[in-house]
Amino acid sequence: MATTVTASSRRRAALAKRVEKIVNTTPVSDIHTHLYDPAFRGLLLWGIDDLLTYHYLVAETFRYFDLPFEKFWSLSKTQQADLIWEALFVQHSPISEACGGVLTTLNLLGLDVKKRDLPALRRWFAKQNPEKHVTRCLELAGVDRICMTNSPFDDVERPLWERGFQRDERFVAALRIDPLLLDWPGAAPRLAQWEYDVGAGLSDPVVGEVRRFLADWSKRIGAKYLMVSLPPDFKFPEQNNCAQLMEKAVLPHCREFGLPLALMLGVKRAVNPQLRLAGDGVGRSDPQALQNLCAGFPENKFLATVLSRENQHELCVLARKFRNLHVFGCWWFTNVPLVAEEMTRMRLELLGLSVTPQHSDARVLDQLVYKWSHFREILSRALTDKYVDLSRAGWEPTAAEIKRDAKNLLGGAFERFCRGERPAPGQVRP
Ligand code: RAT
Ligand code: ZN
């Protein structure tokens, strides 16, 4: 008996090691980030002060602060980073996911975190060459492609696209359209200012102009998909501007260009406006809206992620019913090990390999390092357990099959979904 147990635990350990090695060395295509092509210079955040002032950490810091919000916002980035470091790393142990992420990143970059020496960390980053640092972070994270979040409504970003620049092929564009769908009265005058013939109403000619705007920007940036974050009370169909614009302009545009629409559901914006970017919250979404979209528009492709933990199971079940729906990412508040592991296991069990279980949502380049290192651990554990279950049933996965599966989960399934292809049955492509 003891021999059998030892033999099976040895087999399990060997399988775990093999899976871990494959998962760790499979390149990732990161399908949603807030990083920018290096040509955007200052928009691409990196380094210790940007890591420390990440809005996930800002929210956590205010739980320990007495400081008035306005006082904090009036400080320079370095001063804010000092306060955050003191509150989250010096006065308390940095055990939250966002804090631990800073340490994983620094550690993998080869820095000594145990000295707790912020000035020394700053000196190290000051010496880095930004171009080389981009390559180094991508290599350390094992990421070969990054989807950006590109908004024509962003006054800093827009002129750069209009002027044109030499693209870095590692950075892929995605067209963000939140202001268009969520604030039509605010977006309409801007479109008019950019010479699209729109008034406040949504007549057919106005809808035509919105489509021209979407076409111009999809072409200009070479958009891989369109995307929007929506509040928990999003409904479809509905007689409001958001649903009407989606139905009459966005979905036909996506069909014409063969582009998926990414829906990120469940964000409550500005629950505490004093926290600025850190002030958004979460609410449970109604999956009926997504069901109506998938069922009503079978020629459209939908990428979806939901912010509320309570919505995750319903989303998986919906994806089992609609092959024009691709589930992705452990988004924002769900990107903590406890929830991400649960979600990843649930998705593998309900959707197999037809899912993209993670995106980084990195806002700071260096975060790629921890976000992917942490997720690879989760994925390796979840996959190992599944392969162990298979081997108990007499099915031993080959290395080529494990590689194929890891590739699917880390970008392959997403690429195929975007192209509108289905996997060829029975084929192993290592
Ligand atoms: O995760 C985040 O950083 C959020 O602030 C949001 O940007 C969210 O990911 C989004 O894309 O709406
Ligand atoms: Zn995001």
mmCIF file with all atom_site columns, C-alpha atoms in Angstrom, residues 98-169:
data_model
loop_
_atom_site.group_PDB
_atom_site.id
_atom_site.type_symbol
_atom_site.label_atom_id
_atom_site.label_alt_id
_atom_site.label_comp_id
_atom_site.label_asym_id
_atom_site.label_entity_id
_atom_site.label_seq_id
_atom_site.pdbx_PDB_ins_code
_atom_site.Cartn_x
_atom_site.Cartn_y
_atom_site.Cartn_z
_atom_site.occupancy
_atom_site.B_iso_or_equiv
_atom_site.pdbx_formal_charge
_atom_site.auth_seq_id
_atom_site.auth_comp_id
_atom_site.auth_asym_id
_atom_site.auth_atom_id
_atom_site.pdbx_PDB_model_num
ATOM 1  C CA . ALA A 1 98  ? -1.389  44.298 -4.883  1.00 0.00 ? 98  ALA A CA 1
ATOM 2  C CA . CYS A 1 99  ? 1.384   44.813 -2.304  1.00 0.00 ? 99  CYS A CA 1
ATOM 3  C CA . GLY A 1 100 ? 2.743   41.294 -2.731  1.00 0.00 ? 100 GLY A CA 1
ATOM 4  C CA . GLY A 1 101 ? 2.796   41.985 -6.448  1.00 0.00 ? 101 GLY A CA 1
ATOM 5  C CA . VAL A 1 102 ? 5.207   44.883 -6.002  1.00 0.00 ? 102 VAL A CA 1
ATOM 6  C CA . LEU A 1 103 ? 7.557   42.615 -4.070  1.00 0.00 ? 103 LEU A CA 1
ATOM 7  C CA . THR A 1 104 ? 7.332   39.738 -6.579  1.00 0.00 ? 104 THR A CA 1
ATOM 8  C CA . THR A 1 105 ? 8.146   42.201 -9.341  1.00 0.00 ? 105 THR A CA 1
ATOM 9  C CA . LEU A 1 106 ? 11.135  43.731 -7.562  1.00 0.00 ? 106 LEU A CA 1
ATOM 10 C CA . ASN A 1 107 ? 12.411  40.327 -6.551  1.00 0.00 ? 107 ASN A CA 1
ATOM 11 C CA . LEU A 1 108 ? 12.208  38.939 -10.086 1.00 0.00 ? 108 LEU A CA 1
ATOM 12 C CA . LEU A 1 109 ? 13.909  42.061 -11.388 1.00 0.00 ? 109 LEU A CA 1
ATOM 13 C CA . GLY A 1 110 ? 16.790  41.058 -9.124  1.00 0.00 ? 110 GLY A CA 1
ATOM 14 C CA . LEU A 1 111 ? 16.338  43.725 -6.446  1.00 0.00 ? 111 LEU A CA 1
ATOM 15 C CA . ASP A 1 112 ? 16.817  43.069 -2.751  1.00 0.00 ? 112 ASP A CA 1
ATOM 16 C CA . VAL A 1 113 ? 13.456  43.776 -1.127  1.00 0.00 ? 113 VAL A CA 1
ATOM 17 C CA . LYS A 1 114 ? 14.356  42.748 2.384   1.00 0.00 ? 114 LYS A CA 1
ATOM 18 C CA . LYS A 1 115 ? 16.402  45.910 2.913   1.00 0.00 ? 115 LYS A CA 1
ATOM 19 C CA . ARG A 1 116 ? 13.174  47.945 2.730   1.00 0.00 ? 116 ARG A CA 1
ATOM 20 C CA . ASP A 1 117 ? 15.244  50.690 1.118   1.00 0.00 ? 117 ASP A CA 1
ATOM 21 C CA . LEU A 1 118 ? 13.003  52.817 -1.090  1.00 0.00 ? 118 LEU A CA 1
ATOM 22 C CA . PRO A 1 119 ? 15.698  55.353 -2.092  1.00 0.00 ? 119 PRO A CA 1
ATOM 23 C CA . ALA A 1 120 ? 17.931  52.477 -3.286  1.00 0.00 ? 120 ALA A CA 1
ATOM 24 C CA . LEU A 1 121 ? 15.055  51.074 -5.347  1.00 0.00 ? 121 LEU A CA 1
ATOM 25 C CA . ARG A 1 122 ? 14.548  54.506 -6.892  1.00 0.00 ? 122 ARG A CA 1
ATOM 26 C CA . ARG A 1 123 ? 18.237  54.750 -7.745  1.00 0.00 ? 123 ARG A CA 1
ATOM 27 C CA . TRP A 1 124 ? 18.109  51.383 -9.516  1.00 0.00 ? 124 TRP A CA 1
ATOM 28 C CA . PHE A 1 125 ? 15.119  52.346 -11.636 1.00 0.00 ? 125 PHE A CA 1
ATOM 29 C CA . ALA A 1 126 ? 16.654  55.737 -12.468 1.00 0.00 ? 126 ALA A CA 1
ATOM 30 C CA . LYS A 1 127 ? 19.574  53.895 -14.068 1.00 0.00 ? 127 LYS A CA 1
ATOM 31 C CA . GLN A 1 128 ? 17.415  51.772 -16.398 1.00 0.00 ? 128 GLN A CA 1
ATOM 32 C CA . ASN A 1 129 ? 17.177  52.475 -20.090 1.00 0.00 ? 129 ASN A CA 1
ATOM 33 C CA . PRO A 1 130 ? 13.428  52.668 -20.812 1.00 0.00 ? 130 PRO A CA 1
ATOM 34 C CA . GLU A 1 131 ? 13.600  50.770 -24.133 1.00 0.00 ? 131 GLU A CA 1
ATOM 35 C CA . LYS A 1 132 ? 15.653  47.953 -22.657 1.00 0.00 ? 132 LYS A CA 1
ATOM 36 C CA . HIS A 1 133 ? 13.423  47.887 -19.603 1.00 0.00 ? 133 HIS A CA 1
ATOM 37 C CA . VAL A 1 134 ? 10.380  47.214 -21.807 1.00 0.00 ? 134 VAL A CA 1
ATOM 38 C CA . THR A 1 135 ? 12.090  44.189 -23.342 1.00 0.00 ? 135 THR A CA 1
ATOM 39 C CA . ARG A 1 136 ? 13.338  43.003 -19.967 1.00 0.00 ? 136 ARG A CA 1
ATOM 40 C CA . CYS A 1 137 ? 9.868   43.150 -18.368 1.00 0.00 ? 137 CYS A CA 1
ATOM 41 C CA . LEU A 1 138 ? 8.254   41.375 -21.311 1.00 0.00 ? 138 LEU A CA 1
ATOM 42 C CA . GLU A 1 139 ? 10.912  38.668 -21.217 1.00 0.00 ? 139 GLU A CA 1
ATOM 43 C CA . LEU A 1 140 ? 10.666  38.208 -17.454 1.00 0.00 ? 140 LEU A CA 1
ATOM 44 C CA . ALA A 1 141 ? 6.876   38.019 -17.683 1.00 0.00 ? 141 ALA A CA 1
ATOM 45 C CA . GLY A 1 142 ? 7.058   35.710 -20.701 1.00 0.00 ? 142 GLY A CA 1
ATOM 46 C CA . VAL A 1 143 ? 4.710   37.999 -22.613 1.00 0.00 ? 143 VAL A CA 1
ATOM 47 C CA . ASP A 1 144 ? 5.113   38.431 -26.348 1.00 0.00 ? 144 ASP A CA 1
ATOM 48 C CA . ARG A 1 145 ? 2.001   40.453 -27.187 1.00 0.00 ? 145 ARG A CA 1
ATOM 49 C CA . ILE A 1 146 ? 0.200   43.179 -25.329 1.00 0.00 ? 146 ILE A CA 1
ATOM 50 C CA . CYS A 1 147 ? -3.236  44.555 -26.093 1.00 0.00 ? 147 CYS A CA 1
ATOM 51 C CA . MET A 1 148 ? -3.441  48.212 -25.191 1.00 0.00 ? 148 MET A CA 1
ATOM 52 C CA . THR A 1 149 ? -6.579  50.187 -24.302 1.00 0.00 ? 149 THR A CA 1
ATOM 53 C CA . ASN A 1 150 ? -6.844  52.996 -26.860 1.00 0.00 ? 150 ASN A CA 1
ATOM 54 C CA . SER A 1 151 ? -9.339  55.790 -26.527 1.00 0.00 ? 151 SER A CA 1
ATOM 55 C CA . PRO A 1 152 ? -9.915  58.467 -29.181 1.00 0.00 ? 152 PRO A CA 1
ATOM 56 C CA . PHE A 1 153 ? -11.565 60.437 -26.359 1.00 0.00 ? 153 PHE A CA 1
ATOM 57 C CA . ASP A 1 154 ? -8.235  60.697 -24.530 1.00 0.00 ? 154 ASP A CA 1
ATOM 58 C CA . ASP A 1 155 ? -6.786  64.114 -25.338 1.00 0.00 ? 155 ASP A CA 1
ATOM 59 C CA . VAL A 1 156 ? -3.209  63.018 -24.751 1.00 0.00 ? 156 VAL A CA 1
ATOM 60 C CA . GLU A 1 157 ? -3.445  59.832 -26.783 1.00 0.00 ? 157 GLU A CA 1
ATOM 61 C CA . ARG A 1 158 ? -5.571  61.014 -29.722 1.00 0.00 ? 158 ARG A CA 1
ATOM 62 C CA . PRO A 1 159 ? -3.089  63.467 -31.265 1.00 0.00 ? 159 PRO A CA 1
ATOM 63 C CA . LEU A 1 160 ? -0.381  60.798 -31.334 1.00 0.00 ? 160 LEU A CA 1
ATOM 64 C CA . TRP A 1 161 ? -2.546  58.477 -33.395 1.00 0.00 ? 161 TRP A CA 1
ATOM 65 C CA . GLU A 1 162 ? -3.531  61.373 -35.649 1.00 0.00 ? 162 GLU A CA 1
ATOM 66 C CA . ARG A 1 163 ? 0.086   62.314 -36.210 1.00 0.00 ? 163 ARG A CA 1
ATOM 67 C CA . GLY A 1 164 ? 1.156   58.672 -36.708 1.00 0.00 ? 164 GLY A CA 1
ATOM 68 C CA . PHE A 1 165 ? 4.222   56.874 -35.354 1.00 0.00 ? 165 PHE A CA 1
ATOM 69 C CA . GLN A 1 166 ? 6.378   53.811 -35.902 1.00 0.00 ? 166 GLN A CA 1
ATOM 70 C CA . ARG A 1 167 ? 4.467   50.949 -34.261 1.00 0.00 ? 167 ARG A CA 1
ATOM 71 C CA . ASP A 1 168 ? 6.126   48.447 -31.949 1.00 0.00 ? 168 ASP A CA 1
ATOM 72 C CA . GLU A 1 169 ? 4.645   45.175 -33.161 1.00 0.00 ? 169 GLU A CA 1
#
